[in-house]
Tab-separated table of C-alpha atoms and ligand atoms in Angstrom:
chain	number	residue	atom	x	y	z
K	1	UNK	CA	-25.895	-92.210	53.186
K	2	UNK	CA	-29.035	-90.199	53.822
K	3	UNK	CA	-29.081	-88.497	50.335
K	4	UNK	CA	-28.609	-91.835	48.550
K	5	UNK	CA	-31.462	-93.344	50.595
K	6	UNK	CA	-33.592	-90.289	49.805
K	7	UNK	CA	-32.848	-90.310	46.109
K	8	UNK	CA	-33.575	-94.087	45.953
K	9	UNK	CA	-36.774	-93.881	48.021
K	10	UNK	CA	-38.031	-91.117	45.858
K	11	UNK	CA	-37.133	-92.869	42.623
K	12	UNK	CA	-35.217	-89.853	41.322
K	13	UNK	CA	-31.963	-91.490	40.362
K	14	UNK	CA	-32.314	-90.082	36.976
K	15	UNK	CA	-31.750	-86.548	38.126
K	16	UNK	CA	-28.801	-84.690	36.808
K	17	UNK	CA	-25.849	-83.391	38.990
K	18	UNK	CA	-27.383	-79.903	39.465
K	19	UNK	CA	-30.693	-81.341	40.735
K	20	UNK	CA	-28.931	-83.761	43.064
K	21	UNK	CA	-26.822	-80.939	44.354
K	22	UNK	CA	-29.766	-78.818	45.033
K	23	UNK	CA	-31.391	-81.613	47.009
K	24	UNK	CA	-28.186	-81.897	49.130
K	25	UNK	CA	-28.114	-78.083	49.584
K	26	UNK	CA	-29.740	-75.295	47.673
K	27	UNK	CA	-26.963	-72.860	46.913
K	28	UNK	CA	-27.526	-69.292	48.154
K	29	UNK	CA	-26.790	-66.127	46.210
K	30	UNK	CA	-25.358	-68.283	43.381
K	31	UNK	CA	-25.451	-66.005	40.461
K	32	UNK	CA	-24.473	-62.863	42.498
K	33	UNK	CA	-21.422	-64.709	43.916
K	34	UNK	CA	-20.049	-66.381	40.856
K	35	UNK	CA	-20.531	-63.498	38.492
K	36	UNK	CA	-18.509	-61.341	40.858
K	37	UNK	CA	-15.830	-63.923	41.652
K	38	UNK	CA	-14.578	-64.919	38.291
K	39	UNK	CA	-12.160	-62.547	36.758
K	40	UNK	CA	-10.212	-65.054	34.580
K	41	UNK	CA	-11.930	-68.022	32.964
K	42	UNK	CA	-8.461	-69.815	32.777
K	43	UNK	CA	-7.840	-69.307	36.455
K	44	UNK	CA	-7.666	-71.373	39.777
K	45	UNK	CA	-10.464	-70.852	42.224
K	46	UNK	CA	-10.830	-72.169	45.765
K	47	UNK	CA	-14.255	-73.103	47.070
K	48	UNK	CA	-13.621	-73.292	50.800
K	49	UNK	CA	-17.068	-74.775	51.583
K	50	UNK	CA	-17.776	-77.467	49.116
K	51	UNK	CA	-21.103	-78.786	50.724
K	52	UNK	CA	-23.165	-80.185	47.902
K	53	UNK	CA	-21.030	-78.579	45.318
K	54	UNK	CA	-23.569	-75.886	44.303
K	55	UNK	CA	-21.006	-73.047	44.002
K	56	UNK	CA	-18.271	-75.346	42.759
K	57	UNK	CA	-20.423	-76.564	39.954
K	58	UNK	CA	-21.373	-73.018	38.863
K	59	UNK	CA	-17.617	-71.952	38.879
K	60	UNK	CA	-16.664	-74.925	36.820
K	61	UNK	CA	-19.464	-74.263	34.232
K	62	UNK	CA	-18.113	-70.737	33.760
K	63	UNK	CA	-14.467	-71.684	33.383
K	64	UNK	CA	-12.575	-72.627	30.223
K	65	UNK	CA	-11.035	-76.017	29.969
K	66	UNK	CA	-7.900	-74.657	31.479
K	67	UNK	CA	-9.584	-73.395	34.600
K	68	UNK	CA	-9.579	-75.378	37.885
K	69	UNK	CA	-11.420	-75.496	41.204
K	70	UNK	CA	-9.774	-76.605	44.476
K	71	UNK	CA	-12.780	-77.482	46.721
K	72	UNK	CA	-12.357	-77.980	50.406
K	73	UNK	CA	-14.743	-79.319	53.105
K	74	UNK	CA	-14.087	-80.779	56.494
K	75	UNK	CA	-17.161	-82.977	56.385
K	76	UNK	CA	-16.585	-86.488	54.962
K	77	UNK	CA	-20.288	-86.778	53.754
K	78	UNK	CA	-19.837	-83.746	51.577
K	79	UNK	CA	-16.567	-85.040	50.231
K	80	UNK	CA	-18.087	-88.413	49.358
K	81	UNK	CA	-21.219	-86.929	47.781
K	82	UNK	CA	-19.248	-84.669	45.443
K	83	UNK	CA	-16.648	-87.281	44.550
K	84	UNK	CA	-19.498	-89.462	43.381
K	85	UNK	CA	-21.541	-86.921	41.575
K	86	UNK	CA	-18.798	-84.720	40.061
K	87	UNK	CA	-16.817	-87.539	38.337
K	88	UNK	CA	-16.975	-85.659	34.920
K	89	UNK	CA	-15.059	-82.701	36.385
K	90	UNK	CA	-12.677	-84.723	38.526
K	91	UNK	CA	-11.698	-87.010	35.403
K	92	UNK	CA	-11.127	-83.829	33.269
K	93	UNK	CA	-8.623	-82.713	35.897
K	94	UNK	CA	-10.446	-79.533	36.600
K	95	UNK	CA	-11.812	-80.370	40.089
K	96	UNK	CA	-9.554	-81.258	43.118
K	97	UNK	CA	-11.426	-82.090	46.223
K	98	UNK	CA	-9.679	-81.959	49.642
K	99	UNK	CA	-10.989	-82.894	53.064
K	100	UNK	CA	-9.662	-80.200	55.290
K	101	UNK	CA	-10.474	-77.246	57.443
K	102	UNK	CA	-10.390	-74.139	55.333
K	103	UNK	CA	-7.879	-72.397	57.636
K	104	UNK	CA	-5.410	-74.917	56.297
K	105	UNK	CA	-5.886	-73.377	52.772
K	106	UNK	CA	-2.130	-72.550	52.373
K	107	UNK	CA	-1.083	-76.145	53.082
K	108	UNK	CA	-3.810	-77.493	50.739
K	109	UNK	CA	-2.519	-75.262	47.909
K	110	UNK	CA	1.163	-76.135	48.604
K	111	UNK	CA	0.268	-79.864	48.517
K	112	UNK	CA	-1.194	-79.219	45.082
K	113	UNK	CA	1.879	-77.149	43.944
K	114	UNK	CA	-0.119	-73.928	43.791
K	115	UNK	CA	1.132	-70.729	45.397
K	116	UNK	CA	-1.470	-68.133	44.067
K	117	UNK	CA	-5.090	-68.331	43.039
K	118	UNK	CA	-7.529	-66.243	40.975
K	119	UNK	CA	-10.348	-66.325	43.553
K	120	UNK	CA	-11.605	-67.585	46.915
K	121	UNK	CA	-15.180	-68.190	47.954
K	122	UNK	CA	-16.606	-69.308	51.327
K	123	UNK	CA	-20.216	-69.961	52.071
K	124	UNK	CA	-20.252	-70.283	55.787
K	125	UNK	CA	-22.124	-72.369	58.191
K	126	UNK	CA	-23.790	-75.788	57.663
K	127	UNK	CA	-25.410	-77.316	54.624
K	128	UNK	CA	-29.085	-78.479	54.634
K	129	UNK	CA	-27.833	-82.063	54.457
K	130	UNK	CA	-25.901	-81.536	57.708
K	131	UNK	CA	-28.949	-79.882	59.445
K	132	UNK	CA	-31.342	-82.471	58.108
K	133	UNK	CA	-29.202	-85.461	59.090
K	134	UNK	CA	-31.015	-86.679	62.150
K	135	UNK	CA	-27.890	-88.157	63.758
K	136	UNK	CA	-25.590	-85.109	63.469
K	137	UNK	CA	-27.291	-83.169	66.320
K	138	UNK	CA	-27.159	-79.765	64.461
K	139	UNK	CA	-30.900	-79.201	64.634
K	140	UNK	CA	-33.146	-78.963	67.741
K	141	UNK	CA	-35.930	-80.538	65.654
K	142	UNK	CA	-34.217	-84.022	65.598
K	143	UNK	CA	-33.950	-86.336	68.555
K	144	UNK	CA	-30.335	-87.251	68.525
K	145	UNK	CA	-27.065	-87.198	70.544
K	146	UNK	CA	-25.609	-83.733	71.115
K	147	UNK	CA	-22.881	-83.741	68.519
K	148	UNK	CA	-22.646	-80.891	66.005
K	149	UNK	CA	-19.235	-81.635	64.617
K	150	UNK	CA	-18.738	-80.826	60.948
K	151	UNK	CA	-15.813	-83.155	60.979
K	152	UNK	CA	-16.959	-86.402	62.543
K	153	UNK	CA	-13.340	-87.429	63.198
K	154	UNK	CA	-12.730	-84.431	65.502
K	155	UNK	CA	-12.592	-85.526	69.119
K	156	UNK	CA	-14.628	-82.773	70.844
K	157	UNK	CA	-18.450	-82.656	70.266
K	158	UNK	CA	-21.308	-80.694	71.695
K	159	UNK	CA	-21.862	-83.293	74.500
K	160	UNK	CA	-18.272	-82.796	75.757
K	161	UNK	CA	-18.699	-79.007	75.838
K	162	UNK	CA	-22.141	-79.078	77.635
K	163	UNK	CA	-20.985	-81.718	80.247
K	164	UNK	CA	-17.394	-80.663	80.814
K	165	UNK	CA	-16.975	-76.907	80.321
K	166	UNK	CA	-16.983	-74.854	83.514
K	167	UNK	CA	-20.184	-72.842	84.186
K	168	UNK	CA	-18.197	-69.550	83.610
K	169	UNK	CA	-16.995	-70.932	80.293
K	170	UNK	CA	-20.493	-71.823	79.253
K	171	UNK	CA	-21.762	-68.312	80.224
K	172	UNK	CA	-19.017	-66.866	78.026
K	173	UNK	CA	-19.745	-68.869	74.889
K	174	UNK	CA	-23.577	-68.331	75.215
K	175	UNK	CA	-22.973	-64.546	75.528
K	176	UNK	CA	-20.223	-64.241	72.883
K	177	UNK	CA	-21.523	-66.702	70.225
K	178	UNK	CA	-25.252	-66.676	70.883
K	179	UNK	CA	-25.758	-63.078	72.260
K	180	UNK	CA	-28.133	-64.881	74.702
K	181	UNK	CA	-29.517	-62.538	77.463
K	182	UNK	CA	-30.328	-65.554	79.665
K	183	UNK	CA	-26.769	-66.987	79.385
K	184	UNK	CA	-26.056	-67.008	83.178
K	185	UNK	CA	-29.316	-68.671	84.111
K	186	UNK	CA	-29.113	-71.401	81.314
K	187	UNK	CA	-25.381	-72.128	82.218
K	188	UNK	CA	-26.260	-72.462	85.896
K	189	UNK	CA	-29.146	-74.858	85.100
K	190	UNK	CA	-26.858	-76.970	82.823
K	191	UNK	CA	-24.429	-77.126	85.580
K	192	UNK	CA	-27.105	-78.262	88.229
K	193	UNK	CA	-28.656	-80.726	85.801
K	194	UNK	CA	-25.431	-82.419	84.727
K	195	UNK	CA	-24.267	-82.930	88.376
K	196	UNK	CA	-27.298	-85.335	88.617
K	197	UNK	CA	-27.079	-86.984	85.113
K	198	UNK	CA	-25.224	-86.321	81.892
K	199	UNK	CA	-26.941	-84.163	79.313
K	200	UNK	CA	-26.575	-86.410	76.314
K	201	UNK	CA	-29.431	-85.783	73.863
K	202	UNK	CA	-30.740	-82.714	71.923
K	203	UNK	CA	-33.972	-83.129	74.014
K	204	UNK	CA	-32.145	-83.166	77.307
K	205	UNK	CA	-30.626	-79.695	76.405
K	206	UNK	CA	-33.884	-78.344	75.196
K	207	UNK	CA	-35.557	-79.446	78.594
K	208	UNK	CA	-32.894	-77.442	80.534
K	209	UNK	CA	-33.507	-74.296	78.300
K	210	UNK	CA	-37.206	-74.636	78.768
K	211	UNK	CA	-36.823	-74.543	82.593
K	212	UNK	CA	-34.918	-71.157	82.283
K	213	UNK	CA	-36.971	-69.346	79.704
K	214	UNK	CA	-40.663	-68.684	80.107
K	215	UNK	CA	-41.113	-66.102	77.316
K	216	UNK	CA	-42.994	-66.483	73.985
K	217	UNK	CA	-39.626	-66.640	72.021
K	218	UNK	CA	-38.381	-69.878	73.483
K	219	UNK	CA	-37.458	-71.151	70.014
K	220	UNK	CA	-35.224	-68.087	69.401
K	221	UNK	CA	-33.527	-68.754	72.811
K	222	UNK	CA	-33.008	-72.437	71.832
K	223	UNK	CA	-31.533	-71.440	68.419
K	224	UNK	CA	-29.185	-68.974	70.058
K	225	UNK	CA	-27.842	-71.646	72.518
K	226	UNK	CA	-27.481	-74.173	69.742
K	227	UNK	CA	-25.753	-71.589	67.539
K	228	UNK	CA	-23.345	-70.809	70.328
K	229	UNK	CA	-22.462	-74.449	70.982
K	230	UNK	CA	-22.039	-75.168	67.273
K	231	UNK	CA	-19.684	-72.286	66.844
K	232	UNK	CA	-17.562	-73.387	69.849
K	233	UNK	CA	-17.479	-77.120	68.693
K	234	UNK	CA	-16.251	-76.173	65.170
K	235	UNK	CA	-14.257	-73.037	66.200
K	236	UNK	CA	-16.132	-71.372	63.323
K	237	UNK	CA	-15.068	-67.721	64.107
K	238	UNK	CA	-11.304	-68.598	64.377
K	239	UNK	CA	-11.574	-70.472	61.175
K	240	UNK	CA	-12.979	-67.418	59.441
K	241	UNK	CA	-10.497	-65.008	60.926
K	242	UNK	CA	-7.559	-67.254	59.819
K	243	UNK	CA	-9.084	-67.824	56.335
K	244	UNK	CA	-9.343	-64.098	55.751
K	245	UNK	CA	-5.831	-63.361	56.999
K	246	UNK	CA	-4.271	-66.094	54.680
K	247	UNK	CA	-6.230	-64.828	51.703
K	248	UNK	CA	-3.944	-61.790	51.635
K	249	UNK	CA	-1.059	-63.923	50.609
K	250	UNK	CA	-2.578	-66.404	48.149
K	251	UNK	CA	-4.758	-64.138	45.861
K	252	UNK	CA	-3.289	-62.707	42.703
K	253	UNK	CA	-3.512	-58.980	41.998
K	254	UNK	CA	-7.017	-58.099	40.775
K	255	UNK	CA	-8.492	-61.403	41.978
K	256	UNK	CA	-11.333	-61.577	44.322
K	257	UNK	CA	-12.689	-63.044	47.633
K	258	UNK	CA	-16.361	-63.513	48.241
K	259	UNK	CA	-17.794	-64.460	51.672
K	260	UNK	CA	-21.366	-65.477	52.303
K	261	UNK	CA	-22.312	-65.147	56.106
K	262	UNK	CA	-25.490	-66.022	57.900
K	263	UNK	CA	-25.300	-64.172	61.267
K	264	UNK	CA	-24.074	-60.978	62.588
K	265	UNK	CA	-20.968	-62.390	64.353
K	266	UNK	CA	-19.604	-63.678	60.942
K	267	UNK	CA	-20.621	-60.741	59.047
K	268	UNK	CA	-19.057	-58.313	61.482
K	269	UNK	CA	-15.754	-60.169	61.104
K	270	UNK	CA	-15.791	-60.024	57.287
K	271	UNK	CA	-16.867	-56.386	57.142
K	272	UNK	CA	-14.248	-55.319	59.633
K	273	UNK	CA	-11.594	-57.220	57.833
K	274	UNK	CA	-12.401	-55.808	54.438
K	275	UNK	CA	-12.768	-52.310	55.742
K	276	UNK	CA	-9.463	-52.475	57.704
K	277	UNK	CA	-7.518	-53.865	54.808
K	278	UNK	CA	-8.860	-51.437	52.228
K	279	UNK	CA	-7.701	-48.404	53.974
K	280	UNK	CA	-4.989	-46.281	52.257
K	281	UNK	CA	-3.442	-45.177	55.564
K	282	UNK	CA	-2.008	-46.445	58.676
K	283	UNK	CA	-3.091	-44.521	61.809
K	284	UNK	CA	-0.205	-42.877	63.548
K	285	UNK	CA	0.415	-43.580	67.257
K	286	UNK	CA	0.485	-39.766	68.079
K	287	UNK	CA	-1.830	-36.995	67.024
K	288	UNK	CA	1.070	-34.733	65.931
K	289	UNK	CA	2.445	-37.383	63.605
K	290	UNK	CA	0.471	-37.640	60.460
K	291	UNK	CA	-1.057	-40.956	59.340
K	292	UNK	CA	1.154	-42.966	57.076
K	293	UNK	CA	-0.122	-43.379	53.530
K	294	UNK	CA	-0.059	-46.998	52.372
K	295	UNK	CA	-1.193	-49.071	49.349
K	296	UNK	CA	-4.302	-50.776	50.505
K	297	UNK	CA	-4.323	-54.632	50.286
K	298	UNK	CA	-7.885	-54.937	49.148
K	299	UNK	CA	-10.447	-52.813	47.295
K	300	UNK	CA	-13.839	-53.245	48.896
K	301	UNK	CA	-16.350	-53.995	46.090
K	302	UNK	CA	-19.441	-54.190	48.293
K	303	UNK	CA	-19.878	-51.045	50.474
K	304	UNK	CA	-23.163	-52.706	51.543
K	305	UNK	CA	-23.662	-56.435	51.481
K	306	UNK	CA	-25.489	-58.175	48.621
K	307	UNK	CA	-28.580	-59.871	50.016
K	308	UNK	CA	-30.838	-62.403	48.390
K	309	UNK	CA	-33.922	-61.276	46.310
K	310	UNK	CA	-37.344	-61.684	47.700
K	311	UNK	CA	-37.818	-64.346	45.153
K	312	UNK	CA	-34.848	-66.385	46.460
K	313	UNK	CA	-35.957	-66.003	50.091
K	314	UNK	CA	-39.405	-67.270	48.958
K	315	UNK	CA	-37.852	-70.307	47.299
K	316	UNK	CA	-35.254	-70.992	49.962
K	317	UNK	CA	-36.006	-69.947	53.449
K	318	UNK	CA	-32.327	-70.716	54.531
K	319	UNK	CA	-31.126	-67.853	52.338
K	320	UNK	CA	-33.046	-65.186	54.388
K	321	UNK	CA	-30.184	-64.038	56.582
K	322	UNK	CA	-27.339	-64.393	53.861
K	323	UNK	CA	-24.947	-61.494	53.322
K	324	UNK	CA	-22.389	-61.564	50.577
K	325	UNK	CA	-19.322	-59.322	50.757
K	326	UNK	CA	-16.655	-59.212	48.117
K	327	UNK	CA	-13.217	-57.534	47.929
K	328	UNK	CA	-10.537	-57.406	45.176
K	329	UNK	CA	-6.831	-57.842	45.921
K	330	UNK	CA	-4.766	-54.817	44.810
D	401	LIG	C1	-23.344	-73.721	53.673
D	401	LIG	S1	-22.572	-75.188	53.282
D	401	LIG	C2	-21.865	-74.826	51.704
D	401	LIG	C3	-22.822	-75.135	50.575
D	401	LIG	C4	-22.264	-75.073	49.233
D	401	LIG	N1	-21.819	-73.858	48.875
D	401	LIG	C5	-23.297	-75.427	48.137
D	401	LIG	O1	-23.839	-74.647	47.534
D	401	LIG	O2	-23.522	-76.689	48.075
D	401	LIG	C6	-21.067	-75.108	54.239
D	401	LIG	C7	-20.177	-76.182	54.071
D	401	LIG	O3	-18.930	-75.807	54.513
D	401	LIG	C8	-18.371	-76.776	55.373
D	401	LIG	N2	-17.480	-75.951	56.287
D	401	LIG	C9	-17.861	-75.028	57.265
D	401	LIG	N3	-16.809	-74.509	57.823
D	401	LIG	C10	-15.649	-75.208	57.389
D	401	LIG	C11	-14.359	-75.067	57.662
D	401	LIG	N4	-13.825	-74.158	58.600
D	401	LIG	N5	-13.450	-75.756	56.903
D	401	LIG	C12	-13.951	-76.685	55.934
D	401	LIG	N6	-15.178	-76.861	55.699
D	401	LIG	C13	-16.101	-76.120	56.314
D	401	LIG	C14	-19.440	-77.495	55.988
D	401	LIG	O4	-19.038	-78.784	56.377
D	401	LIG	C15	-20.508	-77.420	54.944
D	401	LIG	O5	-20.470	-78.551	54.186
């Protein structure tokens, strides 16, 4: 495992859990998220995006001995890392780790005989460990196979999408998930290139994009295309929409949901969901019929998102686009 090798090569085996966690992934908006999430120190909390366990660790530290965290990740590497490093919490029966997609949250809870929880947190996107793992294909900086799967057992990867999707479907995902102005041109070039030979490596895809974009913001264009493909490979927006929807039924009254997003597509979904579900009326279908007054499902606690301080962005560049939104179940 990359982290193990890293720790060994750097002779830092003596580091405590928190330090190792930070090497795996530096948690973003940690204090802001956890201080707003916990409303009952004896409660059950779900961390939907375990990663290196940064948020999970902080929740566990704040809870009493009766409190519990159910931590979910679909990446086997994250599961293995936390199972090794968080033995203390696992043995105390306060941490349950589950390999799953977070849209399966209801099943995960049912399997653990839990019906309602005191809080849900999701820190979306990929971990530093995933981005920096040269064989995972998440980063355009590493020469690797086009992969980008968070769950390595999933059948479809980035290579399948780039080589098998129709040209029209590629245009659609580049527009929708990358907001890329050169979507058509890039999709056409992919189509032409792959009819001669398969696009298999990260660098093959970069060469195609380079042929389509001559401006000075080439890196931004490459990032947008990579983002679009990653979202499609992992069905990231569907996962988020389903998680938000299911959260309505699993949160106890006065308990909270906190979501950290990293790009506008995710943030828009979270914002719209919280706004729509914190309305105290249902719009009528006719202008002569008054709106129906209803009890809102959520109370929106963050009218504007919480963003990282300058200090945090200085210490952790990956935090710069983070937005935290929190709502409380009524
Ligand atoms: C940004 S990292 C979380 C980092 C973590 N909060 C920490 O501080 O160490 C996101 C993690 O969520 C996982 N993930 C993303 N989407 C997921 C989904 N739909 N279901 C399960 N895990 C997911 C990724 O595999 C990754 O490990």
